[in-house]
PDB file of C-alpha atoms and ligand atoms in Angstrom:
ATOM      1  CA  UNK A  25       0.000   0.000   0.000  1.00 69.00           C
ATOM      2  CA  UNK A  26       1.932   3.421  -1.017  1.00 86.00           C
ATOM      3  CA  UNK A  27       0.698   6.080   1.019  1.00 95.00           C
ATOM      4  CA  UNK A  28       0.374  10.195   0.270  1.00 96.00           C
ATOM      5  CA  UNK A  29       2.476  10.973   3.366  1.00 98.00           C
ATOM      6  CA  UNK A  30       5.548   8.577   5.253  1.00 98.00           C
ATOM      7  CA  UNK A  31       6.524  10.185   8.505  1.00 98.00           C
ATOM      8  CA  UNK A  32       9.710   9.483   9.629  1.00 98.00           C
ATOM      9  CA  UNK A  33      10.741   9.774  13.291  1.00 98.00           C
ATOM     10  CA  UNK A  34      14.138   9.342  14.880  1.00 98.00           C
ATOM     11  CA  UNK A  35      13.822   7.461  18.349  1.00 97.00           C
ATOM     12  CA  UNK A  36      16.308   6.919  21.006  1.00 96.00           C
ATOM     13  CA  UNK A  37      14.380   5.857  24.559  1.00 96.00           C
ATOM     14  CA  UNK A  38      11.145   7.702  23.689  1.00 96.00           C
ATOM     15  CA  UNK A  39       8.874   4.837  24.879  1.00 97.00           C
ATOM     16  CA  UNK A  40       6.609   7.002  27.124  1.00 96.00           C
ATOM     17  CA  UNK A  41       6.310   9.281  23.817  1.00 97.00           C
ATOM     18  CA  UNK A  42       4.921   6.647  21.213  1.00 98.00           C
ATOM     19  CA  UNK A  43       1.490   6.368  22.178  1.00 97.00           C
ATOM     20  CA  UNK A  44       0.731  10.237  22.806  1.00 97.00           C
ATOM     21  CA  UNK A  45       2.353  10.670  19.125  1.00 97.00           C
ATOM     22  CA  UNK A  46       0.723   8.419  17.315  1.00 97.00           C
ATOM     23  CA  UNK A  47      -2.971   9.701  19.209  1.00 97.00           C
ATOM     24  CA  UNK A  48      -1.959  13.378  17.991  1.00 97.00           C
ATOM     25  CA  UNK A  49      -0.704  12.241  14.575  1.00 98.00           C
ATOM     26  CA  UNK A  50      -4.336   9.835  14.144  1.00 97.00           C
ATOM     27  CA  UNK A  51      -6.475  13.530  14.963  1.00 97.00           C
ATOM     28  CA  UNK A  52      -4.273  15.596  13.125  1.00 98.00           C
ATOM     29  CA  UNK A  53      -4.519  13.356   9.712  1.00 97.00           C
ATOM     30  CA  UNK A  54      -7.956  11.929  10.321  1.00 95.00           C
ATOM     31  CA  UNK A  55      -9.529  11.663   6.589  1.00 94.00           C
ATOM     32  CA  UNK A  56      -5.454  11.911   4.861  1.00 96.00           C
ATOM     33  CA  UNK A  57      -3.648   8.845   3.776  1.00 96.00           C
ATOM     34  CA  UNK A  58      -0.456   8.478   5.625  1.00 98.00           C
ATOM     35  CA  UNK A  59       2.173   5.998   7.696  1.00 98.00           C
ATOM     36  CA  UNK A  60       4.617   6.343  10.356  1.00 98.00           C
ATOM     37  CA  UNK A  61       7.797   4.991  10.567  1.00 98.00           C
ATOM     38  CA  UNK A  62       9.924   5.489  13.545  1.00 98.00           C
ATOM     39  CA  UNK A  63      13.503   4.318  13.114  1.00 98.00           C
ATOM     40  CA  UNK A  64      14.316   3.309  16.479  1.00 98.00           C
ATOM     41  CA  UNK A  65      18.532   2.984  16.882  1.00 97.00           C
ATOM     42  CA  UNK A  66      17.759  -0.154  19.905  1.00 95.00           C
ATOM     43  CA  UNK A  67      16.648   2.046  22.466  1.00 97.00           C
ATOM     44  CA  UNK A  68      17.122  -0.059  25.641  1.00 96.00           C
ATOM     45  CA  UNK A  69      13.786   1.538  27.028  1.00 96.00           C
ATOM     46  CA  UNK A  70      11.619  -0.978  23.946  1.00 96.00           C
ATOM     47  CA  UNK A  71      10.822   1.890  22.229  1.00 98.00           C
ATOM     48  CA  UNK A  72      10.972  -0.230  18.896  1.00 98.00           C
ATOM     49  CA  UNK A  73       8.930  -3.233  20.923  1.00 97.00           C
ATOM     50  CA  UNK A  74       6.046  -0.774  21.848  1.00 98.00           C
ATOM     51  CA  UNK A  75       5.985   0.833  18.118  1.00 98.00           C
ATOM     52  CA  UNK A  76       6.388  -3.129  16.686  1.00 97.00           C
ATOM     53  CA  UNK A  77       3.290  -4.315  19.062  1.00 97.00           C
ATOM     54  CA  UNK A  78       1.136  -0.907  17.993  1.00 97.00           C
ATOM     55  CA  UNK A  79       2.325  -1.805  14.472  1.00 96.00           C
ATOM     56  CA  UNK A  80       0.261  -5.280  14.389  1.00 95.00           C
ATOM     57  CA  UNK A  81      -2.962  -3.409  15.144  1.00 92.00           C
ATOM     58  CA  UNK A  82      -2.409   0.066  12.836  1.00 93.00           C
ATOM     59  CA  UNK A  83      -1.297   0.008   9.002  1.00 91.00           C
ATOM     60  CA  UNK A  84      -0.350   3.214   9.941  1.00 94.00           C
ATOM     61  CA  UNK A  85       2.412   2.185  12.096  1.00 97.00           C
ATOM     62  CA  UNK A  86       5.764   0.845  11.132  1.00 97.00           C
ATOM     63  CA  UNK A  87       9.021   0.482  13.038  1.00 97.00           C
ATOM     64  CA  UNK A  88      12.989   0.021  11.681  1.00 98.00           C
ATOM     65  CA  UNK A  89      15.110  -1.290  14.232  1.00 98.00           C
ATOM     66  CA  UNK A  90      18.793  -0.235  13.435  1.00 98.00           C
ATOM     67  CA  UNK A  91      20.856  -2.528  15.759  1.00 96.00           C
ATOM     68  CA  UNK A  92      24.853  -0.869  16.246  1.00 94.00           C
ATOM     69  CA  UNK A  93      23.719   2.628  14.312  1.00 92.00           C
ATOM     70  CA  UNK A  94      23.278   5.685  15.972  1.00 92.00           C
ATOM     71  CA  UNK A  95      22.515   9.000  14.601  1.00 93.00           C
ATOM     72  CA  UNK A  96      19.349  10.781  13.940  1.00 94.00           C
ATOM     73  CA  UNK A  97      20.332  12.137  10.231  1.00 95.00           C
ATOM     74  CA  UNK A  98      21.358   8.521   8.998  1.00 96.00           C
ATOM     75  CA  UNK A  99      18.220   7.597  10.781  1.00 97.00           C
ATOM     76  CA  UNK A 100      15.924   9.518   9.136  1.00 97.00           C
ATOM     77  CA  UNK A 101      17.851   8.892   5.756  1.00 97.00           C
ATOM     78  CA  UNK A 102      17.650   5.198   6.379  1.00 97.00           C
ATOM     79  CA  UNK A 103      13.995   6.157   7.465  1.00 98.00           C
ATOM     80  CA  UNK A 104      13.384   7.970   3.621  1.00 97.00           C
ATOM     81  CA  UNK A 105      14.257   4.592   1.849  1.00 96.00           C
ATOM     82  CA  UNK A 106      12.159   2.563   3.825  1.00 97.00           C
ATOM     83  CA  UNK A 107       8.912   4.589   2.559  1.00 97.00           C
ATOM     84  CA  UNK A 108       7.575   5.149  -0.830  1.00 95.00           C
ATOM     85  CA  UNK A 109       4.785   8.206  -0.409  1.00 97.00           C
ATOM     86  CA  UNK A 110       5.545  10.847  -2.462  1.00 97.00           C
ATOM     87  CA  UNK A 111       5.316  13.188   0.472  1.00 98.00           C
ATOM     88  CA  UNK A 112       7.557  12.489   3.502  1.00 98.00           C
ATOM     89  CA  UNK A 113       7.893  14.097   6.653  1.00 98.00           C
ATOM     90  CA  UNK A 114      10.789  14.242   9.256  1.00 98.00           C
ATOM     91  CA  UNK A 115       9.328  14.950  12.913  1.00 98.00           C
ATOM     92  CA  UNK A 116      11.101  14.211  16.439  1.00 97.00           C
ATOM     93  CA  UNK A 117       9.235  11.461  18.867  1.00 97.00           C
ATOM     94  CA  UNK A 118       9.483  13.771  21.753  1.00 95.00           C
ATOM     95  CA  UNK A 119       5.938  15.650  20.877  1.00 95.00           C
ATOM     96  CA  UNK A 120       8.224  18.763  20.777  1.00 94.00           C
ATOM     97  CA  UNK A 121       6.988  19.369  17.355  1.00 96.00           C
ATOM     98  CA  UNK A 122       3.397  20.418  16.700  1.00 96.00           C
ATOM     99  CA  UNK A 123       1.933  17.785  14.463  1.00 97.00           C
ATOM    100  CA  UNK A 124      -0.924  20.183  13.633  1.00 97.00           C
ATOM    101  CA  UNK A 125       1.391  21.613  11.114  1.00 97.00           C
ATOM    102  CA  UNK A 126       1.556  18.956   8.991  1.00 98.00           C
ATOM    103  CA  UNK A 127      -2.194  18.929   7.176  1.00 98.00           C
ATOM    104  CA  UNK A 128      -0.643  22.610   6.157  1.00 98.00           C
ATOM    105  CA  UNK A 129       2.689  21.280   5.216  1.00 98.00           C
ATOM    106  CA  UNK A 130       1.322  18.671   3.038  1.00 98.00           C
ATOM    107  CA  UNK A 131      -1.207  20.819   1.315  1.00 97.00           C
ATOM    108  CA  UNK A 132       1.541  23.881   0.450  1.00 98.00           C
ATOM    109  CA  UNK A 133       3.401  20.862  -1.024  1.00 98.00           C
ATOM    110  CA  UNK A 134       0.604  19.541  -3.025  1.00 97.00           C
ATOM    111  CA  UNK A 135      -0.803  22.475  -4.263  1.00 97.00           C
ATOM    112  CA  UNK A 136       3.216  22.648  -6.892  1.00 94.00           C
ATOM    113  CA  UNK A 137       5.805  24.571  -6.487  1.00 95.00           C
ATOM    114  CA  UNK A 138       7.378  24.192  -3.129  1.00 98.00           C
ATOM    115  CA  UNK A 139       9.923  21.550  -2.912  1.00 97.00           C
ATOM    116  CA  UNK A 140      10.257  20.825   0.962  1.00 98.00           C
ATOM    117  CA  UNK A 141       7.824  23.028   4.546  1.00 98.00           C
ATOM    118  CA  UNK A 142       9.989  23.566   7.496  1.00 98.00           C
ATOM    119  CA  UNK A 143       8.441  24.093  10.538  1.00 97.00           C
ATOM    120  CA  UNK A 144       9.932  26.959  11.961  1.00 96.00           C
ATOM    121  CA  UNK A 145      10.372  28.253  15.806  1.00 93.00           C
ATOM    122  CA  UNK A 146      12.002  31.554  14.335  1.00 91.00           C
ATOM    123  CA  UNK A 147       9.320  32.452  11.978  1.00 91.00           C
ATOM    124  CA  UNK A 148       7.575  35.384  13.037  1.00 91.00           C
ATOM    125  CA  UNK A 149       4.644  33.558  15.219  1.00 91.00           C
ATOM    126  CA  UNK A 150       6.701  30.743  16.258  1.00 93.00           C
ATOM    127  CA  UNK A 151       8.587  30.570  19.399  1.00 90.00           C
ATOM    128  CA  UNK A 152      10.991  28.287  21.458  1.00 85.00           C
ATOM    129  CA  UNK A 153       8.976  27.630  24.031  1.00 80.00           C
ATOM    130  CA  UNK A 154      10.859  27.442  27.829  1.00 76.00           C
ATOM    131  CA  UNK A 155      14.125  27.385  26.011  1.00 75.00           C
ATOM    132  CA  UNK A 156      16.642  28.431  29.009  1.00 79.00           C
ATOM    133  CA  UNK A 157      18.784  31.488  28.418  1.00 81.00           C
ATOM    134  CA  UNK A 158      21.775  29.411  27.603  1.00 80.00           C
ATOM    135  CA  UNK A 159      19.923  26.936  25.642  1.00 79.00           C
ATOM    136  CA  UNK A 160      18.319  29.621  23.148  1.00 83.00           C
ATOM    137  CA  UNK A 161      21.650  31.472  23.072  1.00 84.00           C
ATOM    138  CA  UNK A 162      23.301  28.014  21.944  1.00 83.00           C
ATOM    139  CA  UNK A 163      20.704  28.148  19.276  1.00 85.00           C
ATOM    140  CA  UNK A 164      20.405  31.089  18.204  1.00 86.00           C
ATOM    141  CA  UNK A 165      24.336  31.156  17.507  1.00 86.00           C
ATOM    142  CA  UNK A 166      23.781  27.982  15.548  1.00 85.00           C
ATOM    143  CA  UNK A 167      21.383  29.527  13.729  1.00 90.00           C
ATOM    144  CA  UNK A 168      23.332  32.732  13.042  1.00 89.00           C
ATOM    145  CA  UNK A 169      27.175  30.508  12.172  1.00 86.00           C
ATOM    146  CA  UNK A 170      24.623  28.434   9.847  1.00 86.00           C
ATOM    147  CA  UNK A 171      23.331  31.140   7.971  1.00 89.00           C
ATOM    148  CA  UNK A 172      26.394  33.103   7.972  1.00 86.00           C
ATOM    149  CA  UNK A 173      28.966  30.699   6.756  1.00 83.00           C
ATOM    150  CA  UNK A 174      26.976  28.677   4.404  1.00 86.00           C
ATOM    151  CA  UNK A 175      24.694  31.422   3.078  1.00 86.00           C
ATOM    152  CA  UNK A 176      21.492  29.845   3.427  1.00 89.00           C
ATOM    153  CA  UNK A 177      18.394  32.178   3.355  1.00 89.00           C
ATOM    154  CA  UNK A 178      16.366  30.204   6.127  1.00 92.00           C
ATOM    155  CA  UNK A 179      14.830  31.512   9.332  1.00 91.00           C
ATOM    156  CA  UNK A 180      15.630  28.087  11.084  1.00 94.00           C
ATOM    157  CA  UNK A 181      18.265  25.974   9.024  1.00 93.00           C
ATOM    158  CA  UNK A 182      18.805  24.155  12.525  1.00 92.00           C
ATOM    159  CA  UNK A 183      15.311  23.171  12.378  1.00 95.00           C
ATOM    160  CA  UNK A 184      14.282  19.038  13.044  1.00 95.00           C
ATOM    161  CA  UNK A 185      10.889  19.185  11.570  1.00 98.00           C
ATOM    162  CA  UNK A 186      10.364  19.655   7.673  1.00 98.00           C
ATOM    163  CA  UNK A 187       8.102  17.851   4.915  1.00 98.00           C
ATOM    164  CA  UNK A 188       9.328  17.260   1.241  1.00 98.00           C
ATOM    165  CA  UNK A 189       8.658  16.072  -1.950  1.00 98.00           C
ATOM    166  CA  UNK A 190      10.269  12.308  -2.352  1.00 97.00           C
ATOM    167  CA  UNK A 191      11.597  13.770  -6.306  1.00 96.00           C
ATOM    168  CA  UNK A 192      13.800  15.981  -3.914  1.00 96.00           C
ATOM    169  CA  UNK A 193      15.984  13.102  -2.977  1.00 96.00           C
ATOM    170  CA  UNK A 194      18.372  12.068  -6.087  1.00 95.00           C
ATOM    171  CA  UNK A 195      21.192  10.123  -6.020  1.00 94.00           C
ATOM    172  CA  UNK A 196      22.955  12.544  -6.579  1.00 92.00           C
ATOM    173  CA  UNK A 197      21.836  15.184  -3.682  1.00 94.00           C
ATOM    174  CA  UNK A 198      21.943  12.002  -1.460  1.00 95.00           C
ATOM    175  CA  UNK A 199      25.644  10.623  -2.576  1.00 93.00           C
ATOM    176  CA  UNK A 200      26.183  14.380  -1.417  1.00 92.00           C
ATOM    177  CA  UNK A 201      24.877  14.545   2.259  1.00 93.00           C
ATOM    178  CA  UNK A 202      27.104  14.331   5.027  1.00 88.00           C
ATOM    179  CA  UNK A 203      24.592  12.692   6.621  1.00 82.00           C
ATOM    180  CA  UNK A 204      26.001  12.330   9.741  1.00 85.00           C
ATOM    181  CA  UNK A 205      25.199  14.247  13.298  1.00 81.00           C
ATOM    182  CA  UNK A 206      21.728  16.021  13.659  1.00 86.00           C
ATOM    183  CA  UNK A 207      21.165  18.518  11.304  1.00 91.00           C
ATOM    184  CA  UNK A 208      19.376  17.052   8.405  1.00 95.00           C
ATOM    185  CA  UNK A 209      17.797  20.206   6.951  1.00 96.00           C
ATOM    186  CA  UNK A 210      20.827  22.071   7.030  1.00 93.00           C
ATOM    187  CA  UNK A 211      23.122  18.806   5.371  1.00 94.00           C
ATOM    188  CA  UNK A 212      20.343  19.238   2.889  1.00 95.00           C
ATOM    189  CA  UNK A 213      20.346  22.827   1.556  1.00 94.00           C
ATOM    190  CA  UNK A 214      24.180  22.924   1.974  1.00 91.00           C
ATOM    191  CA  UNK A 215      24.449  20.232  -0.082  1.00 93.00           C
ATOM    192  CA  UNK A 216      22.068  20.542  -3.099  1.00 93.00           C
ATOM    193  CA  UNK A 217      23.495  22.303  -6.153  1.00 89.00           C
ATOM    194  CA  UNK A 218      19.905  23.482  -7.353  1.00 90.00           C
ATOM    195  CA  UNK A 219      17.732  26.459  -5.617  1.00 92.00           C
ATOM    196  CA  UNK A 220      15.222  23.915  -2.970  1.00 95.00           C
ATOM    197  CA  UNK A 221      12.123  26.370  -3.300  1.00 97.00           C
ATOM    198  CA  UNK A 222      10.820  25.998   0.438  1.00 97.00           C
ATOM    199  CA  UNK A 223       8.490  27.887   2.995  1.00 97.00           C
ATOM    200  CA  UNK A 224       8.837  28.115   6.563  1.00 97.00           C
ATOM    201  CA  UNK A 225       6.017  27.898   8.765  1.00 97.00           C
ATOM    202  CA  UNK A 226       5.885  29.151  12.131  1.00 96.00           C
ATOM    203  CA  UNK A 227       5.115  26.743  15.293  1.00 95.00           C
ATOM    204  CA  UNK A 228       5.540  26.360  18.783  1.00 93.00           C
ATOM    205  CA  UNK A 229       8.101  23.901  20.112  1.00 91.00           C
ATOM    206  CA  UNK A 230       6.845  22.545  22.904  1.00 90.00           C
ATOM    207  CA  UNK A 231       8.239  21.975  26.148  1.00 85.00           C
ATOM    208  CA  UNK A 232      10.119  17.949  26.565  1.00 82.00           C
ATOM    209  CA  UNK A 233       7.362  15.834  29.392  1.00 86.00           C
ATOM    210  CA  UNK A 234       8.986  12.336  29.074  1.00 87.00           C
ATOM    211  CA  UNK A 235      12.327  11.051  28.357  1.00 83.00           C
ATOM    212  CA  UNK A 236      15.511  12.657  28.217  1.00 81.00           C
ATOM    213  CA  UNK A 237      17.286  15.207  25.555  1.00 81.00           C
ATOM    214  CA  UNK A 238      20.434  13.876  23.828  1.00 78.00           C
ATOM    215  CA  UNK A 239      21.176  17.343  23.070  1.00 77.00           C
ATOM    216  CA  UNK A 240      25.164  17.615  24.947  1.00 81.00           C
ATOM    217  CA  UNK A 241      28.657  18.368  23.508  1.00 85.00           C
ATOM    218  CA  UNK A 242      28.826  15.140  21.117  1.00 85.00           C
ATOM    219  CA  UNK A 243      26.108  16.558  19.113  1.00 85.00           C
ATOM    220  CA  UNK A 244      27.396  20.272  19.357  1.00 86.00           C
ATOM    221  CA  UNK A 245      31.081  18.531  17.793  1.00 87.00           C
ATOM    222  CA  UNK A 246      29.187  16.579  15.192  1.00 87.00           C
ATOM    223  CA  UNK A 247      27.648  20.040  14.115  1.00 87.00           C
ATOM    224  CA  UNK A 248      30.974  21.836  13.933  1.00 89.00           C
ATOM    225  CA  UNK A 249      32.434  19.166  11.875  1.00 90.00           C
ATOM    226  CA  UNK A 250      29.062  19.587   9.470  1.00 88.00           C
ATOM    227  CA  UNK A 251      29.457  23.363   9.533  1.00 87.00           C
ATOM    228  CA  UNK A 252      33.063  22.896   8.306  1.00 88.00           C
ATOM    229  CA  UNK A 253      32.518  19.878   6.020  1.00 89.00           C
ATOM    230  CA  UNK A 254      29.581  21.872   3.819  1.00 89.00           C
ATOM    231  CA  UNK A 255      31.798  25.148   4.206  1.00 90.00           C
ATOM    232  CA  UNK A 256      34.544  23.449   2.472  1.00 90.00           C
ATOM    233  CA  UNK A 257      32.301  21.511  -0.215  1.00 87.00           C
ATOM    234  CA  UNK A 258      30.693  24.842  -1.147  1.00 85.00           C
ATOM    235  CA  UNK A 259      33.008  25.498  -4.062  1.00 85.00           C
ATOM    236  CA  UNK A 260      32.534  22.046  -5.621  1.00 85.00           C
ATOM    237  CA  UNK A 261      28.626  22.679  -4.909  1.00 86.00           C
ATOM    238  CA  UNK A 262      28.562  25.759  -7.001  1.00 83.00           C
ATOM    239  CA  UNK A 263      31.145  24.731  -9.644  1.00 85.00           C
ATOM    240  CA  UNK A 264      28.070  22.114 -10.264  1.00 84.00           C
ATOM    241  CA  UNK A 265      25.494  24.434 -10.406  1.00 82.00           C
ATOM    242  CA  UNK A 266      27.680  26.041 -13.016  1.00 82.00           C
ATOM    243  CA  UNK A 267      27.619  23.381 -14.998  1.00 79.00           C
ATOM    244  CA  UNK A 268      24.120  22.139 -14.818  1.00 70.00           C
ATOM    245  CA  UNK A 269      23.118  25.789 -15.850  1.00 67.00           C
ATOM    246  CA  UNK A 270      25.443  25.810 -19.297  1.00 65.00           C
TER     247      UNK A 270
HETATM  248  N1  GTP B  16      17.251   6.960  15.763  1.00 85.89           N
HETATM  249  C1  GTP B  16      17.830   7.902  16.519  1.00 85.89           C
HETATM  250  N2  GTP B  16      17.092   8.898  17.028  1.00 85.89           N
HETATM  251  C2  GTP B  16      17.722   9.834  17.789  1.00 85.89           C
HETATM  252  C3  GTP B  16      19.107   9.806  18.063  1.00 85.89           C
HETATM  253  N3  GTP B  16      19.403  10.881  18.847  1.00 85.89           N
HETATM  254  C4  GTP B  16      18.243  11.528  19.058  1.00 85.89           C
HETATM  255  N4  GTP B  16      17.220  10.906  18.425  1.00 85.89           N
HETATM  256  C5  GTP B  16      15.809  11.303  18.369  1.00 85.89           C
HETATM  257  O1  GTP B  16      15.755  12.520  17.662  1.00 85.89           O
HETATM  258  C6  GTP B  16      14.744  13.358  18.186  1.00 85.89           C
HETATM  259  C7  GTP B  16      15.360  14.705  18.640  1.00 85.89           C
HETATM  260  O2  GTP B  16      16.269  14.493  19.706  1.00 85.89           O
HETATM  261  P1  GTP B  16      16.245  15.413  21.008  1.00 85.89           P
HETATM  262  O3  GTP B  16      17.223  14.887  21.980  1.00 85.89           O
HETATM  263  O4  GTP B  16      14.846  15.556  21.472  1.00 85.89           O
HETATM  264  O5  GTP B  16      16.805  16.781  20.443  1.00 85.89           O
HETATM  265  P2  GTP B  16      16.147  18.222  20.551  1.00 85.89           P
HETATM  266  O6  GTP B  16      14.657  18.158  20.406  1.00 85.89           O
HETATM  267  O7  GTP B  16      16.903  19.080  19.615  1.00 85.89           O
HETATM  268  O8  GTP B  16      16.536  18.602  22.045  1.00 85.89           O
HETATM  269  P3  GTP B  16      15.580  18.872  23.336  1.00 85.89           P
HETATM  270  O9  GTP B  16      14.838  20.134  23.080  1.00 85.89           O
HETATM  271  O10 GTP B  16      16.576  19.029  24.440  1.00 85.89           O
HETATM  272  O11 GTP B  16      14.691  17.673  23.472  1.00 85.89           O
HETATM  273  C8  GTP B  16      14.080  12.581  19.308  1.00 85.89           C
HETATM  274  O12 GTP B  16      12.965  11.886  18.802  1.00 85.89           O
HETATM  275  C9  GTP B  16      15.177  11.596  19.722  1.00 85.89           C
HETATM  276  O13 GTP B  16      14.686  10.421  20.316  1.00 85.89           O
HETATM  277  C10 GTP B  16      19.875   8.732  17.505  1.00 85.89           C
HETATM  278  O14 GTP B  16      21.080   8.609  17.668  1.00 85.89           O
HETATM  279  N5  GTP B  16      19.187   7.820  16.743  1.00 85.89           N
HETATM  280 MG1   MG B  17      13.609  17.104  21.647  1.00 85.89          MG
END
């Protein structure tokens, strides 16, 4: 059965999350044609048990197990070729991103012309919730070096929830990703050597109830090292954007 809209979500230990997701995802797509997969990297909580056992009662639900991966950008590209719906979605399993969003998202998308939504916490009406002082310094720095040094025009390049169209994903702009660390989005538009026409909507990240962040100074390094990696690509980038334009 191919779907209009796979939605992929990372999982590490978000077993107290699944159920509460999958209740908001069922009310905010009631009437729409869609799946989720979460790619679960062998959470020791049973996140991928709970998601396997939900999966025998829902079509809706489907679960990868990666055993000795890690890494939510791999995850969610492992996640994008275990779908087919022309439409897929990248969302964390925390409930930290407002799945209300994504009726809108895949409606822009259908309605031609936009290649990939991001749900945006910078956009003006979105916000970052009960972001402490240091965290939304942290992130708005992140956002600033990201924009800066690569030169992307987006509110919220740092951004974890987005929707796209599959014909996005060639070989060729996926033989390009880094596609390791956490920054998807950003590995995305740094990488892709044609204009991604996008639009940015604004939401409300919500505050974390159950499990724990894995936000810490591994995943600040692995975003350095992307920063760097996609700063240094750039000229190669262009030089092909050159010569797919002669
Ligand atoms: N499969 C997989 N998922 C991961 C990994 N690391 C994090 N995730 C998931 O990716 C999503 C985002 O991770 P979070 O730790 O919530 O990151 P965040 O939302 O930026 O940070 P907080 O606001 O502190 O929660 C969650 O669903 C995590 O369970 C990983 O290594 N593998
Ligand atoms: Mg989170």
């Amino acid at each position: 059965m191919t779907y209009a809209l796979s939605i992929v979500v990372p999982t590490r230990n978000e077993v107290d999350n699944v159920r509460p997701l999958l209740a908001g995802l069922t009310a905010a797509l009631a009437g729409r044609s869609w799946e989720v997969l979460f790619v679960d990297d062998d959470s020791p909580d049973g996140t991928a048990d709970l998601v396997a056992s939900l999966g025998i009662a829902s079509p809706h639900v489907r679960c990868l197990r990666r055993i000795g991966r890690r890494g939510l950008s791999s995850a969610c590209l492992d996640g994008f070729q275990a779908t087919t719906a022309p439409f897929v979605a990248v969302m964390d399993g925390d409930l930290q991103h407002d799945e209300r969003l994504l009726p809108q998202m895949l409606a822009i998308l259908e309605g031609g012309g936009v290649d990939l939504v991001i749900g945006s916490r910078y956009a003006p009406g979105g916000s970052v919730g009960d972001f402490a002082a240091a965290r939304l310094g942290l992130s708005r720095a992140g956002t600033w070096v990201a924009r800066r040094l690569l030169g992307l025009p987006l509110g919220d390049p740092l951004s974890g929830y987005f929707m796209l169209r599959r014909e996005l994903l060639t070989p060729v702009l996926l033989g390009r990703l880094s596609g390791k660390g956490f920054k998807l989005l950003l590995d995305l538009f740094a990488s892709s050597d044609r204009p991604i026409a996008f639009r940015e909507l604004p939401f409300g990240f919500r505050r974390r109830v159950a499990g724990d962040s894995k936000l810490g100074i591994a995943v600040a390094w692995d975003f350095l090292r992307l920063l760097v990696r996609k700063r240094l690509d750039r000229p190669a980038v262009r030089a092909a954007a050159r010569g797919r334009s002669r």
